[in-house]
PDB file of C-alpha atoms in Angstrom:
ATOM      1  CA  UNK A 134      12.220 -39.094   1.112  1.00  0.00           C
ATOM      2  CA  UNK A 135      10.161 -35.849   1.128  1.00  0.00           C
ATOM      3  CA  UNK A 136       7.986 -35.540  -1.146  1.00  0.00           C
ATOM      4  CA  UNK A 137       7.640 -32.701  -3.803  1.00  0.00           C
ATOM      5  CA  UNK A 138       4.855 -30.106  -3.802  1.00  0.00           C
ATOM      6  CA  UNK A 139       2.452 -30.369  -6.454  1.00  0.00           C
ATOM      7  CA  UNK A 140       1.570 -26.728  -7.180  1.00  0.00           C
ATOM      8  CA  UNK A 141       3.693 -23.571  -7.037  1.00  0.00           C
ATOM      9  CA  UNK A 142       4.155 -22.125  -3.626  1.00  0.00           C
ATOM     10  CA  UNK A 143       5.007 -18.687  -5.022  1.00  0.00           C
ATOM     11  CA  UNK A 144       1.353 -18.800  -8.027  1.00  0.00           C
ATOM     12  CA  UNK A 145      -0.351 -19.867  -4.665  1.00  0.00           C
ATOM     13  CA  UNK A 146       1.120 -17.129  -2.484  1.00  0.00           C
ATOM     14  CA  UNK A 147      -0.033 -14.604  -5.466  1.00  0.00           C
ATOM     15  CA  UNK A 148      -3.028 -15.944  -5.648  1.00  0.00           C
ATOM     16  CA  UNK A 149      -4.322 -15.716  -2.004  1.00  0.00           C
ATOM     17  CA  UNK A 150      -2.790 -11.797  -2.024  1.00  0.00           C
ATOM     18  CA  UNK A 151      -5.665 -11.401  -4.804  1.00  0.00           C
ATOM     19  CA  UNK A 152      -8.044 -12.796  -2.826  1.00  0.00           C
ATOM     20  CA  UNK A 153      -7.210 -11.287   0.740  1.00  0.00           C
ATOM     21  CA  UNK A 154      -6.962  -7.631  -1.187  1.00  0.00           C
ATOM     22  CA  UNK A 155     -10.412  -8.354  -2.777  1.00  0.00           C
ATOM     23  CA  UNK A 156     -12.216  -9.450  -0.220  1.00  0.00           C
ATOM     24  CA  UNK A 157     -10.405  -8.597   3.065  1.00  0.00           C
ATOM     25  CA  UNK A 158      -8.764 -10.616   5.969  1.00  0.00           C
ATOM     26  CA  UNK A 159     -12.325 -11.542   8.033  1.00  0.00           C
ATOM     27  CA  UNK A 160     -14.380 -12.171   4.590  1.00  0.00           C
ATOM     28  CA  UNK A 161     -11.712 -14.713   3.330  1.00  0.00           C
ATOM     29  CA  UNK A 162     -12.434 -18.346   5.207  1.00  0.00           C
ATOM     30  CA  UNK A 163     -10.412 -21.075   4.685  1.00  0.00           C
ATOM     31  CA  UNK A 164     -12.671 -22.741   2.194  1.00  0.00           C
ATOM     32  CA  UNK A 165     -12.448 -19.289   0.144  1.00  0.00           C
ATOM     33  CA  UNK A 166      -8.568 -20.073   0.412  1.00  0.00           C
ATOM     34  CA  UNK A 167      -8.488 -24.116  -0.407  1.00  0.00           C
ATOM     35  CA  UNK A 168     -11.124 -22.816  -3.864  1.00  0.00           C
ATOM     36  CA  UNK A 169      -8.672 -19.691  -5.094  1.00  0.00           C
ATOM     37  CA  UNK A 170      -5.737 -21.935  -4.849  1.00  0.00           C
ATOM     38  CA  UNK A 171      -6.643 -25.069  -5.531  1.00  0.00           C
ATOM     39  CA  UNK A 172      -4.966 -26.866  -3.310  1.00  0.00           C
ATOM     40  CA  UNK A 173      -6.320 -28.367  -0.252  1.00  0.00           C
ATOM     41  CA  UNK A 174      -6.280 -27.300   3.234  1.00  0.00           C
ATOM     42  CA  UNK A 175      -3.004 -29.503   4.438  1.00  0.00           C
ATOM     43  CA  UNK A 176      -0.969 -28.135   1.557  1.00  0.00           C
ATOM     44  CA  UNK A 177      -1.455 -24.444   2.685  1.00  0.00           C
ATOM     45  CA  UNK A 178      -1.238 -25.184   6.104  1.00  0.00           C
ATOM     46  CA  UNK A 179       2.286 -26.666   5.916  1.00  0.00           C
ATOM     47  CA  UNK A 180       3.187 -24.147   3.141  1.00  0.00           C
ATOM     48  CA  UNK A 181       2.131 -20.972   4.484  1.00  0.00           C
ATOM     49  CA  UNK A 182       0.860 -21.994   8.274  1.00  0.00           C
ATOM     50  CA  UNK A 183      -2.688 -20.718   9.251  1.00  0.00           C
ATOM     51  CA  UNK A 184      -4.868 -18.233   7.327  1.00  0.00           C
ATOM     52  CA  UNK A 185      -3.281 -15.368   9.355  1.00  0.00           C
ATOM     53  CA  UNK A 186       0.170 -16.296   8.757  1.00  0.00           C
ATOM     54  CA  UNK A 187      -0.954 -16.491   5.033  1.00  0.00           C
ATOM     55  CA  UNK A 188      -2.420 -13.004   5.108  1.00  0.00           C
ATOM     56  CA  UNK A 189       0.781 -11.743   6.713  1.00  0.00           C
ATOM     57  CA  UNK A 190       2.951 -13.078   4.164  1.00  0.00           C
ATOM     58  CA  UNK A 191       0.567 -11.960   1.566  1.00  0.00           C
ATOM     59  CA  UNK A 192       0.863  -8.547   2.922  1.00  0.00           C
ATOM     60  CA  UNK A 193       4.928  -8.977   2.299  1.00  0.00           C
ATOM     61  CA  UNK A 194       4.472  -9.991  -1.171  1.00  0.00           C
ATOM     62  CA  UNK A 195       2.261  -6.782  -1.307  1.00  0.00           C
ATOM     63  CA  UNK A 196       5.136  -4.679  -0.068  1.00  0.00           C
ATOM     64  CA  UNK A 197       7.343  -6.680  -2.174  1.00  0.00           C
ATOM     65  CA  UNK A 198       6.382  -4.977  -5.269  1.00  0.00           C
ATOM     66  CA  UNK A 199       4.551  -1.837  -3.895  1.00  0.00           C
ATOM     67  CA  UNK A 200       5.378   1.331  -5.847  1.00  0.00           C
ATOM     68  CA  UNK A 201       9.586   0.647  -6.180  1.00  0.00           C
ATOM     69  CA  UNK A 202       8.941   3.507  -9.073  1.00  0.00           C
ATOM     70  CA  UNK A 203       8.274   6.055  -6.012  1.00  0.00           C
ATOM     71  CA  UNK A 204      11.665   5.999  -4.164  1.00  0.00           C
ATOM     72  CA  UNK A 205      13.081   6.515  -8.496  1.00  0.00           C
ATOM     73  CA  UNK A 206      10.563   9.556  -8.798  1.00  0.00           C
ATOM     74  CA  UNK A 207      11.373  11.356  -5.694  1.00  0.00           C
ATOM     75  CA  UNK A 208      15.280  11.270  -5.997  1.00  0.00           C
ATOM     76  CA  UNK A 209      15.878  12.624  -9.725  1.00  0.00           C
ATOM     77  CA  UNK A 210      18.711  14.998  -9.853  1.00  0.00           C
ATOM     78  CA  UNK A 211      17.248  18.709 -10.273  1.00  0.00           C
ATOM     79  CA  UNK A 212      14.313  20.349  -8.668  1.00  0.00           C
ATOM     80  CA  UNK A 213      12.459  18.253  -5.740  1.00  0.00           C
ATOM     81  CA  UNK A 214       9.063  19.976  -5.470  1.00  0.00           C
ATOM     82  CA  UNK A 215       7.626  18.745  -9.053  1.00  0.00           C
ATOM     83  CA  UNK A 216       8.237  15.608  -8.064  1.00  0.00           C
ATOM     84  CA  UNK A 217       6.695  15.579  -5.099  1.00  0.00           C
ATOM     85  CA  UNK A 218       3.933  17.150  -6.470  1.00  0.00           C
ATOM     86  CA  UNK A 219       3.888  14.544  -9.823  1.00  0.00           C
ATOM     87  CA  UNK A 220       3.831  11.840  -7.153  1.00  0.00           C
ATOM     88  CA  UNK A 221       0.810  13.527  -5.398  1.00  0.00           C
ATOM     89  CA  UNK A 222      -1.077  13.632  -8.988  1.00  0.00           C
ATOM     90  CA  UNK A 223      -0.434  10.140  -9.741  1.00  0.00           C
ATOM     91  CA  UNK A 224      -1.739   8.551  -6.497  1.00  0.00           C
ATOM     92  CA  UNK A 225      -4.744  10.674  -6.857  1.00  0.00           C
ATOM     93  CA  UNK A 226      -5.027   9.673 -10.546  1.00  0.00           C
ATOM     94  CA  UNK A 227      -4.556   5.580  -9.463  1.00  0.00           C
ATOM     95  CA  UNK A 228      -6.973   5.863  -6.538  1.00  0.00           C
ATOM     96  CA  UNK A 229      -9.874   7.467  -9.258  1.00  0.00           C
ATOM     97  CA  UNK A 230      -9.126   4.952 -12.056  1.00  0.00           C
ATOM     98  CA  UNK A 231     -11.934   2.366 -11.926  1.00  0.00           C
ATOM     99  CA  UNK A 232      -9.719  -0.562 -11.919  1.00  0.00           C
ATOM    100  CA  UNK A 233      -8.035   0.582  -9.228  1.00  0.00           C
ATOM    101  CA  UNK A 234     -11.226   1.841  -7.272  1.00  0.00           C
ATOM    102  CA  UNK A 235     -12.755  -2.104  -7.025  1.00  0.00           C
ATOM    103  CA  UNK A 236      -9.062  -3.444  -4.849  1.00  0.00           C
ATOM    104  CA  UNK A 237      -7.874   0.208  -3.473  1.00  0.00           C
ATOM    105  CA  UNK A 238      -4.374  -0.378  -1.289  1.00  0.00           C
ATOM    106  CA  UNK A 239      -3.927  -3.561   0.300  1.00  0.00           C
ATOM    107  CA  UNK A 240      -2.164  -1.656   2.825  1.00  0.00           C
ATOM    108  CA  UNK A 241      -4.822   0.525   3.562  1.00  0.00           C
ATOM    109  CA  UNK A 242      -7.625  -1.682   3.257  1.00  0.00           C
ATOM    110  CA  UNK A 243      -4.994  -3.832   6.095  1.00  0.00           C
ATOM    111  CA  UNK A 244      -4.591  -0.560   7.972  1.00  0.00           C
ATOM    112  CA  UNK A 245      -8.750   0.052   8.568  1.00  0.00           C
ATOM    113  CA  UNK A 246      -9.326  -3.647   8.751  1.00  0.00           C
ATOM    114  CA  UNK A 247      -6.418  -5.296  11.285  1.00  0.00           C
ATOM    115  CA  UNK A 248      -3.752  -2.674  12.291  1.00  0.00           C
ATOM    116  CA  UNK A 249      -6.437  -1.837  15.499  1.00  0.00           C
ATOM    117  CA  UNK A 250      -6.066  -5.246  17.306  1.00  0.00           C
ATOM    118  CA  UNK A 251      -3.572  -6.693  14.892  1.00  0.00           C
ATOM    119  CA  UNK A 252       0.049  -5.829  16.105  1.00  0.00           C
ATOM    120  CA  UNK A 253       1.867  -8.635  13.352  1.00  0.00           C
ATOM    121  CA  UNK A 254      -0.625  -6.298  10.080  1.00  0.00           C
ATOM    122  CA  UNK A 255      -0.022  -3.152  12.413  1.00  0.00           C
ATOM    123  CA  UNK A 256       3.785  -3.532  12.012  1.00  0.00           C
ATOM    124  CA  UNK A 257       3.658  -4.207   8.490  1.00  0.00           C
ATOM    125  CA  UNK A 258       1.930  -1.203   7.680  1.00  0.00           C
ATOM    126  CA  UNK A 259       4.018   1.192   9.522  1.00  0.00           C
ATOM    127  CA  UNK A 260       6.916  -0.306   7.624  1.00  0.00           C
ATOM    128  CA  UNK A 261       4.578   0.973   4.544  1.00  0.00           C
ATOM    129  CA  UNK A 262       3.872   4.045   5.322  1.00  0.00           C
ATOM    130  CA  UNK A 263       7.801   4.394   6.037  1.00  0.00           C
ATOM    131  CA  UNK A 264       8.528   3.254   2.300  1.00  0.00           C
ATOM    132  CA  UNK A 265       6.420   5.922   1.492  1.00  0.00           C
ATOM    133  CA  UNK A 266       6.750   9.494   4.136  1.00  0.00           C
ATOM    134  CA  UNK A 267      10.831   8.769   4.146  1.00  0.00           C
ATOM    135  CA  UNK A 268      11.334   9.634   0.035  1.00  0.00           C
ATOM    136  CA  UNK A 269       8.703  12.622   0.793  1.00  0.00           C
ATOM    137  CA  UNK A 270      10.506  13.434   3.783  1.00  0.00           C
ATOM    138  CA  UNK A 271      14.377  13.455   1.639  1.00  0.00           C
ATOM    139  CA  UNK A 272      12.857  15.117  -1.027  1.00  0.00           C
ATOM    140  CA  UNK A 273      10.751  18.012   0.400  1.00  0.00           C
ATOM    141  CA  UNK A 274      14.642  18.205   2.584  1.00  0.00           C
ATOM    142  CA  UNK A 275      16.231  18.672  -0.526  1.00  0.00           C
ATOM    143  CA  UNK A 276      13.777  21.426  -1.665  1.00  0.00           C
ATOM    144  CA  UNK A 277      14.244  23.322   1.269  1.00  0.00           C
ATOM    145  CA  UNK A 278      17.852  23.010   0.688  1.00  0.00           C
ATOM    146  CA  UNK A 279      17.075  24.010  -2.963  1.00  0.00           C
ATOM    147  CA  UNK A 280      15.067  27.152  -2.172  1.00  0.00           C
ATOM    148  CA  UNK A 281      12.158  25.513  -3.592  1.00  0.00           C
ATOM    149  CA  UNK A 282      10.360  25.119   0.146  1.00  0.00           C
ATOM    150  CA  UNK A 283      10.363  27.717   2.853  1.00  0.00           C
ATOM    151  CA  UNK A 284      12.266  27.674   5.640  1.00  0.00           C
ATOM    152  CA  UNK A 285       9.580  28.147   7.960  1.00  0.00           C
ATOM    153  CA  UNK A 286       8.040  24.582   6.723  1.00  0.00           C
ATOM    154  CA  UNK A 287       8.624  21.700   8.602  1.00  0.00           C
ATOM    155  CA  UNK A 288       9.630  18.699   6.228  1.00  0.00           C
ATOM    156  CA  UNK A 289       9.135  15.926   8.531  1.00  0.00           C
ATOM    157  CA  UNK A 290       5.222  17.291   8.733  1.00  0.00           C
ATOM    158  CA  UNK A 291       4.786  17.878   5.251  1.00  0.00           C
ATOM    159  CA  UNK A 292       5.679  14.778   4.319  1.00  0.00           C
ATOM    160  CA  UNK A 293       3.253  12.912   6.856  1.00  0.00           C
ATOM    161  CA  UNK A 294       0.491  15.243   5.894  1.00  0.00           C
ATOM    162  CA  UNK A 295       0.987  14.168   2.310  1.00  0.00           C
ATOM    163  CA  UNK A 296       1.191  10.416   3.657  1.00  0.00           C
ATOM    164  CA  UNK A 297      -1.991  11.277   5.820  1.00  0.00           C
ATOM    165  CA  UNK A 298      -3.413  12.532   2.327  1.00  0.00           C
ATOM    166  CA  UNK A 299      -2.182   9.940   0.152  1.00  0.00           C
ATOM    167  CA  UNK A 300      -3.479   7.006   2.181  1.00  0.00           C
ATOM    168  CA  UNK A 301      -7.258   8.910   2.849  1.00  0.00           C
ATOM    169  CA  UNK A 302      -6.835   9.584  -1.546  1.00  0.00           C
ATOM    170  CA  UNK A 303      -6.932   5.862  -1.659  1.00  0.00           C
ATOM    171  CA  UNK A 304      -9.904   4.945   1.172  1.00  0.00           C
ATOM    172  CA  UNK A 305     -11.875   7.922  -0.525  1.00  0.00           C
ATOM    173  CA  UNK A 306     -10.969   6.574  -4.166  1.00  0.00           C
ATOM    174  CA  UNK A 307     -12.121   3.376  -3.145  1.00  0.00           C
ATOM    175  CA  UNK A 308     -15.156   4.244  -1.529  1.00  0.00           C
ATOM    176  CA  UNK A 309     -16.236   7.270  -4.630  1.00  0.00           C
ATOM    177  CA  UNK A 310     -17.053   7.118  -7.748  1.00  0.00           C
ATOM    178  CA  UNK A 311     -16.158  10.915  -8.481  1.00  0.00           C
ATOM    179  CA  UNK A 312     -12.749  11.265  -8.885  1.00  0.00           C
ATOM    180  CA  UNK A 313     -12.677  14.724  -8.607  1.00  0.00           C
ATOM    181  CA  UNK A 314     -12.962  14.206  -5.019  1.00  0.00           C
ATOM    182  CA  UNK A 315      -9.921  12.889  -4.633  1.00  0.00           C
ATOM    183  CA  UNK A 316      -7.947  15.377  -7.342  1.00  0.00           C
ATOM    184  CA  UNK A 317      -9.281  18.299  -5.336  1.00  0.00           C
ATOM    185  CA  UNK A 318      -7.873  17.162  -2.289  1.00  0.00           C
ATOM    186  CA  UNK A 319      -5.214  16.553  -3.837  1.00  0.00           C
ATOM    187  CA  UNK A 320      -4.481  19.803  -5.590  1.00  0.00           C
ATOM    188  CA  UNK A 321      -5.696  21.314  -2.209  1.00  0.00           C
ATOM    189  CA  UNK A 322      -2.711  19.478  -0.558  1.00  0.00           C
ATOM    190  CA  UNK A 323      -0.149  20.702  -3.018  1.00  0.00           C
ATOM    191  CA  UNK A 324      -0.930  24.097  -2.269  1.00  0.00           C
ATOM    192  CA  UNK A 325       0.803  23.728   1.196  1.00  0.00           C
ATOM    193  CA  UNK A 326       3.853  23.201  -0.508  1.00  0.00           C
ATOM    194  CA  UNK A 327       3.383  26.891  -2.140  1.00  0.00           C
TER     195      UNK A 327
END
């Protein structure tokens, strides 16, 4: 008969995402793991395999639950730009807040970290930044089709530029503690949608 786990796989899961986004992938050991959790060493191997399989599904529950207002924001009936442009604002606005600042993105902290030599965290981030550029992509589309964008503007590149932006908002928010840094660059930005 199999016996039951004594802690909750899913408060344990949560728990190491905290830790991994705190402290990163290479300054996490094991030991860091078996303390955060509480459980011992066994128990989160055969739960969750090793640490990097750990960090990996961490990285899932990150996505998980990663911005779902964003997809909601960029699809509202009416015009498309000032919704682009909200979304712009509030990134820049999260990245400067000082709670924010101490974690920045898991995802992008993952990106500078792993996604070099990591092709399993270099995956998972392109998936990411997909969740984000496709919504800027449909919506700076549908401003175009508006008459809200000019023709002569290329969608697809406004929309990475504006991921390109978004995800540098969040190293540089991290990283400063001025955040008007990151809401000039951010107004900056918006002005290629003019």
């Amino acid at each position: 008969m199999a016996r039951t786990k004594e802690f909750d796989p899913d408060a344990a899961l949560q728990s190491a995402l905290e830790l991994f986004w705190r402290r990163g992938y290479e300054a996490t050991s094991m030991a860091d793991l078996v303390e955060q959790l509480g459980i011992g060493r066994a128990s989160i191997y055969a739960t969750f395999g090793n640490k990097h399989e750990l960090y990996l599904k961490a990285m899932d529950r990150y996505t998980e639950g990663c911005d779902p207002s964003l997809l909601a924001e960029l699809s509202q009936p009416g015009p498309a730009l000032p919704a682009v442009r909200a979304v712009v604002r509030r990134f820049a606005s999260e990245a400067a807040s000082p709670e924010r600042r101490l974690h920045g993105c898991f995802i992008t902290n993952t990106a500078a970290e792993l996604a070099p030599h990591d092709p399993a965290a270099a995956r998972r981030v392109e998936i990411s930044w997909g969740h984000v550029e496709t919504p800027l992509h449909s919506a700076l589309v549908r401003a175009q089709a508006q008459g809200e964008l000019s023709r002569d503007r290329d969608p697809r590149a406004l929309a990475r530029t504006l991921l390109v932006l978004l995800q540098g908002i969040r190293i540089v928010g991290k990283a400063s503690s001025d955040p008007a840094r990151v809401q000039d660059a951010a107004e900056q930005a918006l002005a290629l949608l003019d």
